[in-house]
Amino acid sequence: MARAKIALIGAGQIGGTLAHLAALKELGDVVLFDIAEGTPQGKALDIAESAPVDGFDAVLKGTNDYADIAGADVCIVTAGVPRKPGMSRDDLLGINLKVMKSVGEGIAANAPNAFVICITNPLDAMVWALREFSGLPHEKVCGMAGILDSARFRHFLADEFEVSVKDVTAFVLGGHGDTMVPLSRYSTVAGIPLPDLVEMGWTSQEKLDAIIQRTRDGGAEIVGLLGNGSAFYAPAASAIEMAEAYLKDQKRLLPCAAYIKSALGVKDLYVGVPTVIGAGGIEKIVEIKLNKDEQAMFDKSVEAVRGLVSACKEIDSSLG
Ligand code: A3D
């Protein structure tokens, strides 16, 4: 059977890391596309030269021509600009919206059957715009944010409880921004929900609240430390988990920015929700029950995303 083809649109910090991870995991052959000349070619060659050492079989190609992504099974989009210290994700909207237009058209013309994962910020609005510009089916276009936000939450929790990250599960829903919704009731250590762990005295409510706030600020913390860009290792690992779930039809239950026709009190919007990813793309949205407080936080987050989508429509009148 022919190898899968993975097209990475944007060969910057995340794009290069995605290429390396996809090759190491032998998910398929990799095409790195970027408008910057030399960058995708250089990264592709560098990673290809690591293959004899690491012992993976994957063909890597760098390109500035959309024709090279033809027939891709998966496209992961990181094209655009990242945040600098002091910037919010929303400050990127105008410039990255233009980028989504050219990327959407490039994917529609060359890889219309691909499963498309958007990472470009502001995430929920950009995945909405990418779907509009590409015209691909909603279930084949989604965004990566929830896995990353949940992974940050899990890391901080494992650190606090002094247990393996493997035993910590967590759910962060809503938009990928300051209003994201880390759900304590659905986050556990080996199946024990966080509120029970507070009752058991493993941690205090104050410490848990501080961890939740640190999770919300997780992206900004890295932007502040790096000084010249945003996180790329954990975002790339998270998107690779989604690509693998699709390529291997794993039916993974993962929080992703998915199109909601009508669920969880939301209509016609992309926002972070629990999904099942398999060979059909986003095969299912899992309608978990939210209590009053959680629903209020989720609704606030949904409104923030709606505001960004409206801003996209105002900037580009061709959007519906
Ligand atoms: P960076 O290293 O700057 O890479 C972006 C690449 O996009 C550069 O190589 C550019 O040349 C390229 N590019 C710009 N315009 C185009 C275009 N029209 N077509 C093709 N390529 C183009 O950034 P990065 O990799 O660190 O981050 C990429 C994006 O991901 C940014 O928007 C970040 O804000 C976003 N991001 C999202 C998350 C989420 O969790 C959603 C996390 C971290 C970063």
mmCIF file of C-alpha atoms and ligand atoms in Angstrom, residues 9-15 33-36 39 66 77-83 89 92 96 98-99 102-103 118-123 144-145 148-149 152 176 229-232 235, ligand 1:
data_model
loop_
_atom_site.group_PDB
_atom_site.id
_atom_site.type_symbol
_atom_site.label_atom_id
_atom_site.label_comp_id
_atom_site.label_asym_id
_atom_site.label_seq_id
_atom_site.Cartn_x
_atom_site.Cartn_y
_atom_site.Cartn_z
ATOM 1 C CA ILE A 9 1.462 24.436 5.029
ATOM 2 C CA GLY A 10 3.917 26.688 6.827
ATOM 3 C CA ALA A 11 7.455 25.490 7.491
ATOM 4 C CA GLY A 12 8.290 27.674 10.469
ATOM 5 C CA GLN A 13 8.843 26.566 14.063
ATOM 6 C CA ILE A 14 5.762 24.364 14.309
ATOM 7 C CA GLY A 15 5.923 23.225 10.664
ATOM 8 C CA PHE A 33 5.242 24.155 1.861
ATOM 9 C CA ASP A 34 6.090 27.783 2.641
ATOM 10 C CA ILE A 35 6.232 31.111 0.792
ATOM 11 C CA ALA A 36 9.742 31.671 2.180
ATOM 12 C CA THR A 39 13.193 27.358 4.372
ATOM 13 C CA TYR A 66 1.154 24.296 -4.079
ATOM 14 C CA VAL A 77 -1.736 24.538 8.512
ATOM 15 C CA THR A 78 0.640 26.766 10.500
ATOM 16 C CA ALA A 79 1.104 29.458 7.841
ATOM 17 C CA GLY A 80 0.937 32.986 9.181
ATOM 18 C CA VAL A 81 2.552 34.920 11.995
ATOM 19 C CA PRO A 82 2.888 33.972 15.668
ATOM 20 C CA ARG A 83 2.557 36.249 18.705
ATOM 21 C CA ARG A 89 -3.818 35.876 19.769
ATOM 22 C CA LEU A 92 -3.054 38.336 14.623
ATOM 23 C CA ASN A 96 -3.558 35.671 9.291
ATOM 24 C CA LYS A 98 -5.350 36.924 4.396
ATOM 25 C CA VAL A 99 -3.011 33.954 4.771
ATOM 26 C CA SER A 102 -4.468 31.772 -0.012
ATOM 27 C CA VAL A 103 -4.012 28.539 1.957
ATOM 28 C CA CYS A 118 -5.504 24.311 11.409
ATOM 29 C CA ILE A 119 -3.081 25.613 14.046
ATOM 30 C CA THR A 120 -2.789 29.254 12.964
ATOM 31 C CA ASN A 121 -4.100 31.774 15.532
ATOM 32 C CA PRO A 122 -6.543 33.136 16.538
ATOM 33 C CA LEU A 123 -7.409 29.471 16.218
ATOM 34 C CA MET A 144 -5.835 22.001 17.128
ATOM 35 C CA ALA A 145 -6.033 23.732 20.509
ATOM 36 C CA LEU A 148 -2.502 21.410 23.736
ATOM 37 C CA ASP A 149 -4.462 23.275 26.417
ATOM 38 C CA ARG A 152 -0.605 21.940 29.650
ATOM 39 C CA HIS A 176 -8.402 28.867 22.405
ATOM 40 C CA GLY A 229 7.906 33.541 19.001
ATOM 41 C CA SER A 230 5.408 31.156 20.517
ATOM 42 C CA ALA A 231 5.328 27.526 21.634
ATOM 43 C CA PHE A 232 6.079 24.901 19.023
ATOM 44 C CA PRO A 235 1.565 22.333 19.633
HETATM 45 P P1 A3D B 1 6.550 30.750 12.384
HETATM 46 O O1 A3D B 1 7.760 30.047 12.883
HETATM 47 O O2 A3D B 1 6.618 32.207 12.149
HETATM 48 O O3 A3D B 1 6.084 30.010 11.042
HETATM 49 C C1 A3D B 1 5.060 30.507 10.239
HETATM 50 C C2 A3D B 1 5.460 30.223 8.808
HETATM 51 O O4 A3D B 1 4.362 30.595 7.959
HETATM 52 C C3 A3D B 1 6.682 31.036 8.327
HETATM 53 O O5 A3D B 1 7.691 30.149 7.882
HETATM 54 C C4 A3D B 1 6.127 31.898 7.199
HETATM 55 O O6 A3D B 1 7.049 32.082 6.124
HETATM 56 C C5 A3D B 1 4.941 31.053 6.751
HETATM 57 N N1 A3D B 1 3.946 31.812 5.986
HETATM 58 C C6 A3D B 1 3.526 33.092 6.154
HETATM 59 N N2 A3D B 1 2.588 33.392 5.234
HETATM 60 C C7 A3D B 1 2.404 32.276 4.489
HETATM 61 C C8 A3D B 1 1.563 31.950 3.393
HETATM 62 N N3 A3D B 1 0.725 32.866 2.873
HETATM 63 N N4 A3D B 1 1.628 30.703 2.874
HETATM 64 C C9 A3D B 1 2.481 29.783 3.383
HETATM 65 N N5 A3D B 1 3.301 30.030 4.420
HETATM 66 C C10 A3D B 1 3.267 31.266 4.958
HETATM 67 O O7 A3D B 1 5.313 30.503 13.385
HETATM 68 P P2 A3D B 1 5.000 29.190 14.273
HETATM 69 O O8 A3D B 1 5.247 27.974 13.455
HETATM 70 O O9 A3D B 1 5.655 29.337 15.590
HETATM 71 O O10 A3D B 1 3.433 29.409 14.518
HETATM 72 C C11 A3D B 1 2.522 29.301 13.439
HETATM 73 C C12 A3D B 1 1.121 29.710 13.860
HETATM 74 O O11 A3D B 1 0.631 28.829 14.868
HETATM 75 C C13 A3D B 1 0.992 31.117 14.456
HETATM 76 O O12 A3D B 1 -0.180 31.748 13.972
HETATM 77 C C14 A3D B 1 0.847 30.841 15.954
HETATM 78 O O13 A3D B 1 0.169 31.884 16.628
HETATM 79 C C15 A3D B 1 0.050 29.584 15.928
HETATM 80 N N6 A3D B 1 0.079 28.789 17.159
HETATM 81 C C16 A3D B 1 -1.072 28.195 17.523
HETATM 82 C C17 A3D B 1 -1.125 27.421 18.657
HETATM 83 C C18 A3D B 1 -2.409 26.774 19.057
HETATM 84 O O14 A3D B 1 -2.464 26.115 20.063
HETATM 85 C C19 A3D B 1 -3.597 26.941 18.247
HETATM 86 C C20 A3D B 1 0.035 27.244 19.439
HETATM 87 C C21 A3D B 1 1.206 27.857 19.037
HETATM 88 C C22 A3D B 1 1.225 28.623 17.882
#
